Amino acid sequence: QSALTQPPSASGSPGQSVTISCTGTTSDVVDYKYVSWYQQHPGKAPKLMIYEVNKRPSGVPDRFSGSKSGNTASLTVSGLQAEDEADYYCSSYVGSSNVLFGGGTKLTVL
Amino acid sequence: EVQLVESGGGLVQPGGSLTLSCAASGFTFSGYDMTWVRQAPGRGLEWISSISTTGQTLYYADSVQGRFTFSRDNAKNSLYLQMNRLRAEDTAVYYCARRHSSAWYYFEYWGQGALVTVSS
């Protein structure tokens, strides 16, 4: 069974950078060309922040960046701001017409 | 402005049925693949189904395959999720989402969600 593993929490002070990881557990997830990241504030719908590993949709600040190395994709938030405090989910198309989400990471701005 | 508005959520008994709707506006609805994603209370996101522009191609997660049916009416700019044989673990907020231009598995616009509670 494919899975995407994220740390349950991450934190940083305003102005700092924080990186959230997303690790795949099977070879098809390891391919990782189809990773996206979503931000979700409490009680709100998710928002697409990164797609295709490192591309930003229109309107997403360039403080948000994505990357991958081996079987791990990462989301980096630079210049942390209070409004960045939210849950972040990675997602990947894993073939066989199936999409997985990671378990989510709660980002706290200290 | 792209808008997606879900409706039809509510309380249903285990084994029962419910149909969710999603009304779309602000874009050419017939030109986009659409998706349902759900989120159990206090839990993460779960992709459950996607549908092609014509409705002829459908994808389902194993957890709902055979119980849920996704359909669309392009004349009415609407999506429907027919949910049968509901279980307690189907309790969640259900979001409809529109694909990003890059690929059907990136979800760029989301509705506000509809809560489905399965309980006796």
mmCIF file of C-alpha atoms in Angstrom:
data_model
loop_
_atom_site.group_PDB
_atom_site.id
_atom_site.type_symbol
_atom_site.label_atom_id
_atom_site.label_comp_id
_atom_site.label_asym_id
_atom_site.label_seq_id
_atom_site.Cartn_x
_atom_site.Cartn_y
_atom_site.Cartn_z
ATOM 1 C CA GLN A 1 0.000 0.000 0.000
ATOM 2 C CA SER A 2 1.429 3.343 -1.079
ATOM 3 C CA ALA A 3 1.637 6.064 1.516
ATOM 4 C CA LEU A 4 2.952 9.600 1.916
ATOM 5 C CA THR A 5 4.460 10.348 5.317
ATOM 6 C CA GLN A 6 4.690 13.846 6.763
ATOM 7 C CA PRO A 7 5.871 15.016 10.186
ATOM 8 C CA PRO A 8 2.850 15.886 12.331
ATOM 9 C CA SER A 9 4.231 19.274 13.259
ATOM 10 C CA ALA A 10 6.757 21.934 12.321
ATOM 11 C CA SER A 11 7.468 25.368 13.663
ATOM 12 C CA GLY A 12 9.510 28.496 13.124
ATOM 13 C CA SER A 13 9.735 32.105 14.177
ATOM 14 C CA PRO A 14 8.621 34.993 11.982
ATOM 15 C CA GLY A 15 11.138 35.657 9.261
ATOM 16 C CA GLN A 16 12.709 32.224 9.499
ATOM 17 C CA SER A 17 12.467 29.388 6.984
ATOM 18 C CA VAL A 18 10.854 26.051 7.657
ATOM 19 C CA THR A 19 10.825 22.909 5.527
ATOM 20 C CA ILE A 20 8.146 20.229 5.590
ATOM 21 C CA SER A 21 8.968 16.807 4.194
ATOM 22 C CA CYS A 22 6.823 14.231 2.425
ATOM 23 C CA THR A 23 8.270 10.751 2.045
ATOM 24 C CA GLY A 24 6.933 8.028 -0.188
ATOM 25 C CA THR A 25 6.974 4.378 0.803
ATOM 26 C CA THR A 26 6.732 2.584 -2.517
ATOM 27 C CA SER A 27 8.469 2.851 -5.862
ATOM 28 C CA ASP A 28 5.560 4.442 -7.678
ATOM 29 C CA VAL A 29 5.374 7.245 -5.189
ATOM 30 C CA VAL A 30 9.140 7.621 -5.355
ATOM 31 C CA ASP A 31 8.790 8.823 -8.950
ATOM 32 C CA TYR A 32 7.513 12.085 -7.492
ATOM 33 C CA LYS A 33 6.983 14.090 -10.647
ATOM 34 C CA TYR A 34 3.386 14.689 -9.635
ATOM 35 C CA VAL A 35 3.694 16.158 -6.153
ATOM 36 C CA SER A 36 1.524 19.019 -5.000
ATOM 37 C CA TRP A 37 1.123 20.862 -1.712
ATOM 38 C CA TYR A 38 -1.993 22.336 -0.094
ATOM 39 C CA GLN A 39 -2.424 24.837 2.710
ATOM 40 C CA GLN A 40 -5.480 24.612 4.944
ATOM 41 C CA HIS A 41 -6.445 27.095 7.611
ATOM 42 C CA PRO A 42 -8.831 25.901 10.357
ATOM 43 C CA GLY A 43 -12.380 25.594 9.109
ATOM 44 C CA LYS A 44 -11.400 26.546 5.572
ATOM 45 C CA ALA A 45 -11.027 24.694 2.296
ATOM 46 C CA PRO A 46 -7.555 23.646 1.181
ATOM 47 C CA LYS A 47 -5.589 25.910 -1.150
ATOM 48 C CA LEU A 48 -3.187 24.698 -3.836
ATOM 49 C CA MET A 49 0.264 26.119 -3.097
ATOM 50 C CA ILE A 50 2.620 24.015 -5.230
ATOM 51 C CA TYR A 51 2.063 21.635 -8.147
ATOM 52 C CA GLU A 52 4.357 19.504 -10.269
ATOM 53 C CA VAL A 53 6.939 19.477 -7.449
ATOM 54 C CA ASN A 54 8.007 23.107 -7.635
ATOM 55 C CA LYS A 55 5.528 25.245 -9.583
ATOM 56 C CA ARG A 56 3.398 27.922 -7.955
ATOM 57 C CA PRO A 57 -0.144 28.726 -9.074
ATOM 58 C CA SER A 58 -0.877 32.340 -9.815
ATOM 59 C CA GLY A 59 -1.156 34.384 -6.650
ATOM 60 C CA VAL A 60 0.918 32.147 -4.384
ATOM 61 C CA PRO A 61 3.811 34.111 -2.858
ATOM 62 C CA ASP A 62 7.304 33.117 -3.933
ATOM 63 C CA ARG A 63 8.093 32.523 -0.254
ATOM 64 C CA PHE A 64 6.637 29.084 -0.904
ATOM 65 C CA SER A 65 8.834 26.674 -2.826
ATOM 66 C CA GLY A 66 8.875 22.967 -3.543
ATOM 67 C CA SER A 67 11.606 20.471 -4.270
ATOM 68 C CA LYS A 68 12.385 16.791 -4.229
ATOM 69 C CA SER A 69 15.354 14.578 -3.515
ATOM 70 C CA GLY A 70 15.206 10.841 -3.830
ATOM 71 C CA ASN A 71 11.970 9.596 -2.328
ATOM 72 C CA THR A 72 11.298 12.789 -0.387
ATOM 73 C CA ALA A 73 9.478 15.894 -1.550
ATOM 74 C CA SER A 74 9.705 19.087 0.448
ATOM 75 C CA LEU A 75 7.845 22.338 0.912
ATOM 76 C CA THR A 76 9.876 25.292 2.141
ATOM 77 C CA VAL A 77 8.283 28.418 3.523
ATOM 78 C CA SER A 78 10.755 31.289 3.685
ATOM 79 C CA GLY A 79 10.310 34.526 5.593
ATOM 80 C CA LEU A 80 7.633 33.003 7.805
ATOM 81 C CA GLN A 81 4.626 35.161 8.472
ATOM 82 C CA ALA A 82 1.847 34.758 11.012
ATOM 83 C CA GLU A 83 -0.667 33.940 8.291
ATOM 84 C CA ASP A 84 1.410 30.945 7.209
ATOM 85 C CA GLU A 85 0.280 29.111 10.342
ATOM 86 C CA ALA A 86 -1.884 26.339 8.941
ATOM 87 C CA ASP A 87 -1.986 22.654 8.087
ATOM 88 C CA TYR A 88 -0.034 21.603 5.024
ATOM 89 C CA TYR A 89 -0.700 18.479 2.978
ATOM 90 C CA CYS A 90 1.396 16.913 0.279
ATOM 91 C CA SER A 91 -0.302 14.958 -2.476
ATOM 92 C CA SER A 92 0.829 12.803 -5.339
ATOM 93 C CA TYR A 93 -0.629 11.065 -8.309
ATOM 94 C CA VAL A 94 0.537 7.491 -7.801
ATOM 95 C CA GLY A 95 -0.633 5.884 -11.011
ATOM 96 C CA SER A 96 -3.585 3.568 -11.634
ATOM 97 C CA SER A 97 -5.809 6.677 -11.565
ATOM 98 C CA ASN A 98 -5.190 7.137 -7.848
ATOM 99 C CA VAL A 99 -4.249 10.195 -5.798
ATOM 100 C CA LEU A 100 -2.762 10.087 -2.317
ATOM 101 C CA PHE A 101 -2.542 12.749 0.348
ATOM 102 C CA GLY A 102 -0.043 12.811 3.164
ATOM 103 C CA GLY A 103 -1.258 12.885 6.735
ATOM 104 C CA GLY A 104 -0.654 16.610 7.076
ATOM 105 C CA THR A 105 1.739 18.833 8.992
ATOM 106 C CA LYS A 106 0.628 21.515 11.413
ATOM 107 C CA LEU A 107 2.880 24.541 10.957
ATOM 108 C CA THR A 108 3.119 26.814 13.972
ATOM 109 C CA VAL A 109 4.587 30.301 13.741
ATOM 110 C CA LEU A 110 6.141 30.950 17.131
ATOM 111 C CA GLU B 1 -14.713 34.369 -10.082
ATOM 112 C CA VAL B 2 -14.671 30.595 -9.764
ATOM 113 C CA GLN B 3 -17.247 29.387 -7.247
ATOM 114 C CA LEU B 4 -18.054 25.879 -6.100
ATOM 115 C CA VAL B 5 -20.929 25.404 -3.670
ATOM 116 C CA GLU B 6 -21.670 22.009 -2.145
ATOM 117 C CA SER B 7 -25.058 21.083 -0.743
ATOM 118 C CA GLY B 8 -26.978 18.055 0.446
ATOM 119 C CA GLY B 9 -24.980 17.155 3.515
ATOM 120 C CA GLY B 10 -26.608 15.998 6.711
ATOM 121 C CA LEU B 11 -27.179 13.169 9.147
ATOM 122 C CA VAL B 12 -27.817 9.696 7.774
ATOM 123 C CA GLN B 13 -28.024 6.293 9.416
ATOM 124 C CA PRO B 14 -25.468 3.562 8.713
ATOM 125 C CA GLY B 15 -26.442 1.694 5.596
ATOM 126 C CA GLY B 16 -28.373 4.672 4.284
ATOM 127 C CA SER B 17 -27.918 6.843 1.219
ATOM 128 C CA LEU B 18 -27.297 10.493 0.535
ATOM 129 C CA THR B 19 -26.603 12.596 -2.549
ATOM 130 C CA LEU B 20 -24.311 15.593 -2.510
ATOM 131 C CA SER B 21 -24.442 18.307 -5.137
ATOM 132 C CA CYS B 22 -21.873 20.864 -6.195
ATOM 133 C CA ALA B 23 -22.939 23.944 -8.162
ATOM 134 C CA ALA B 24 -20.195 25.520 -10.237
ATOM 135 C CA SER B 25 -19.976 29.030 -11.649
ATOM 136 C CA GLY B 26 -17.433 31.514 -12.950
ATOM 137 C CA PHE B 27 -15.783 29.196 -15.477
ATOM 138 C CA THR B 28 -16.586 26.964 -18.424
ATOM 139 C CA PHE B 29 -17.706 23.996 -16.381
ATOM 140 C CA SER B 30 -17.779 21.522 -19.262
ATOM 141 C CA GLY B 31 -14.095 22.125 -19.915
ATOM 142 C CA TYR B 32 -12.764 20.853 -16.594
ATOM 143 C CA ASP B 33 -12.305 17.534 -14.881
ATOM 144 C CA MET B 34 -13.715 17.651 -11.367
ATOM 145 C CA THR B 35 -13.028 15.847 -8.110
ATOM 146 C CA TRP B 36 -14.411 15.052 -4.670
ATOM 147 C CA VAL B 37 -12.070 15.083 -1.665
ATOM 148 C CA ARG B 38 -13.216 14.388 1.873
ATOM 149 C CA GLN B 39 -11.865 15.107 5.340
ATOM 150 C CA ALA B 40 -12.965 13.206 8.422
ATOM 151 C CA PRO B 41 -13.251 15.304 11.588
ATOM 152 C CA GLY B 42 -9.785 16.171 12.866
ATOM 153 C CA ARG B 43 -8.163 14.086 10.132
ATOM 154 C CA GLY B 44 -6.372 14.603 6.848
ATOM 155 C CA LEU B 45 -7.551 14.887 3.272
ATOM 156 C CA GLU B 46 -8.645 11.858 1.261
ATOM 157 C CA TRP B 47 -9.171 11.848 -2.503
ATOM 158 C CA ILE B 48 -12.271 9.820 -3.303
ATOM 159 C CA SER B 49 -13.291 10.359 -6.923
ATOM 160 C CA SER B 50 -12.648 12.279 -10.128
ATOM 161 C CA ILE B 51 -14.665 12.680 -13.315
ATOM 162 C CA SER B 52 -13.706 13.701 -16.826
ATOM 163 C CA THR B 53 -15.227 16.622 -18.699
ATOM 164 C CA THR B 54 -17.851 14.457 -20.396
ATOM 165 C CA GLY B 55 -18.496 12.252 -17.403
ATOM 166 C CA GLN B 56 -17.461 9.165 -19.295
ATOM 167 C CA THR B 57 -14.218 8.576 -17.408
ATOM 168 C CA LEU B 58 -14.451 8.035 -13.676
ATOM 169 C CA TYR B 59 -11.880 7.232 -11.031
ATOM 170 C CA TYR B 60 -12.680 6.065 -7.500
ATOM 171 C CA ALA B 61 -10.675 5.386 -4.380
ATOM 172 C CA ASP B 62 -10.858 1.804 -3.137
ATOM 173 C CA SER B 63 -12.622 3.029 0.005
ATOM 174 C CA VAL B 64 -15.712 4.122 -1.946
ATOM 175 C CA GLN B 65 -15.567 1.986 -5.100
ATOM 176 C CA GLY B 66 -18.883 0.231 -5.618
ATOM 177 C CA ARG B 67 -20.744 2.374 -3.057
ATOM 178 C CA PHE B 68 -20.352 5.925 -4.386
ATOM 179 C CA THR B 69 -21.266 7.189 -7.855
ATOM 180 C CA PHE B 70 -19.916 10.446 -9.247
ATOM 181 C CA SER B 71 -21.802 12.169 -12.070
ATOM 182 C CA ARG B 72 -22.119 15.563 -13.673
ATOM 183 C CA ASP B 73 -24.657 17.573 -15.638
ATOM 184 C CA ASN B 74 -22.827 20.035 -17.859
ATOM 185 C CA ALA B 75 -26.085 21.719 -18.853
ATOM 186 C CA LYS B 76 -26.699 22.563 -15.208
ATOM 187 C CA ASN B 77 -23.054 23.206 -14.247
ATOM 188 C CA SER B 78 -23.463 20.689 -11.471
ATOM 189 C CA LEU B 79 -21.787 17.670 -9.927
ATOM 190 C CA TYR B 80 -23.433 14.904 -7.963
ATOM 191 C CA LEU B 81 -22.063 12.332 -5.547
ATOM 192 C CA GLN B 82 -24.497 9.521 -4.855
ATOM 193 C CA MET B 83 -23.403 7.766 -1.673
ATOM 194 C CA ASN B 84 -24.907 4.381 -0.812
ATOM 195 C CA ARG B 85 -24.347 1.858 1.982
ATOM 196 C CA LEU B 86 -22.872 4.578 4.135
ATOM 197 C CA ARG B 87 -20.631 3.669 7.049
ATOM 198 C CA ALA B 88 -19.557 5.538 10.160
ATOM 199 C CA GLU B 89 -16.127 5.997 8.600
ATOM 200 C CA ASP B 90 -17.698 7.973 5.734
ATOM 201 C CA THR B 91 -18.404 10.790 8.202
ATOM 202 C CA ALA B 92 -16.488 13.757 6.806
ATOM 203 C CA VAL B 93 -16.604 17.136 5.176
ATOM 204 C CA TYR B 94 -16.894 16.554 1.438
ATOM 205 C CA TYR B 95 -15.267 19.067 -0.891
ATOM 206 C CA CYS B 96 -15.738 19.373 -4.617
ATOM 207 C CA ALA B 97 -12.721 20.715 -6.458
ATOM 208 C CA ARG B 98 -11.757 21.841 -9.947
ATOM 209 C CA ARG B 99 -8.575 20.710 -11.577
ATOM 210 C CA HIS B 100 -5.616 22.937 -12.321
ATOM 211 C CA SER B 101 -4.871 23.485 -16.024
ATOM 212 C CA SER B 102 -1.723 21.365 -15.690
ATOM 213 C CA ALA B 103 -3.348 18.057 -14.726
ATOM 214 C CA TRP B 104 -6.525 16.522 -13.286
ATOM 215 C CA TYR B 105 -4.747 15.479 -10.089
ATOM 216 C CA TYR B 106 -3.932 19.035 -9.001
ATOM 217 C CA PHE B 107 -6.941 20.688 -7.386
ATOM 218 C CA GLU B 108 -6.890 24.444 -7.818
ATOM 219 C CA TYR B 109 -10.350 25.584 -6.719
ATOM 220 C CA TRP B 110 -12.344 24.128 -3.837
ATOM 221 C CA GLY B 111 -15.829 24.553 -2.458
ATOM 222 C CA GLN B 112 -16.502 25.309 1.200
ATOM 223 C CA GLY B 113 -17.466 21.703 1.906
ATOM 224 C CA ALA B 114 -20.560 19.800 2.996
ATOM 225 C CA LEU B 115 -20.645 17.819 6.222
ATOM 226 C CA VAL B 116 -21.933 14.265 6.090
ATOM 227 C CA THR B 117 -22.498 12.517 9.406
ATOM 228 C CA VAL B 118 -23.214 8.790 9.434
ATOM 229 C CA SER B 119 -24.624 7.807 12.794
ATOM 230 C CA SER B 120 -27.553 6.024 14.356
#
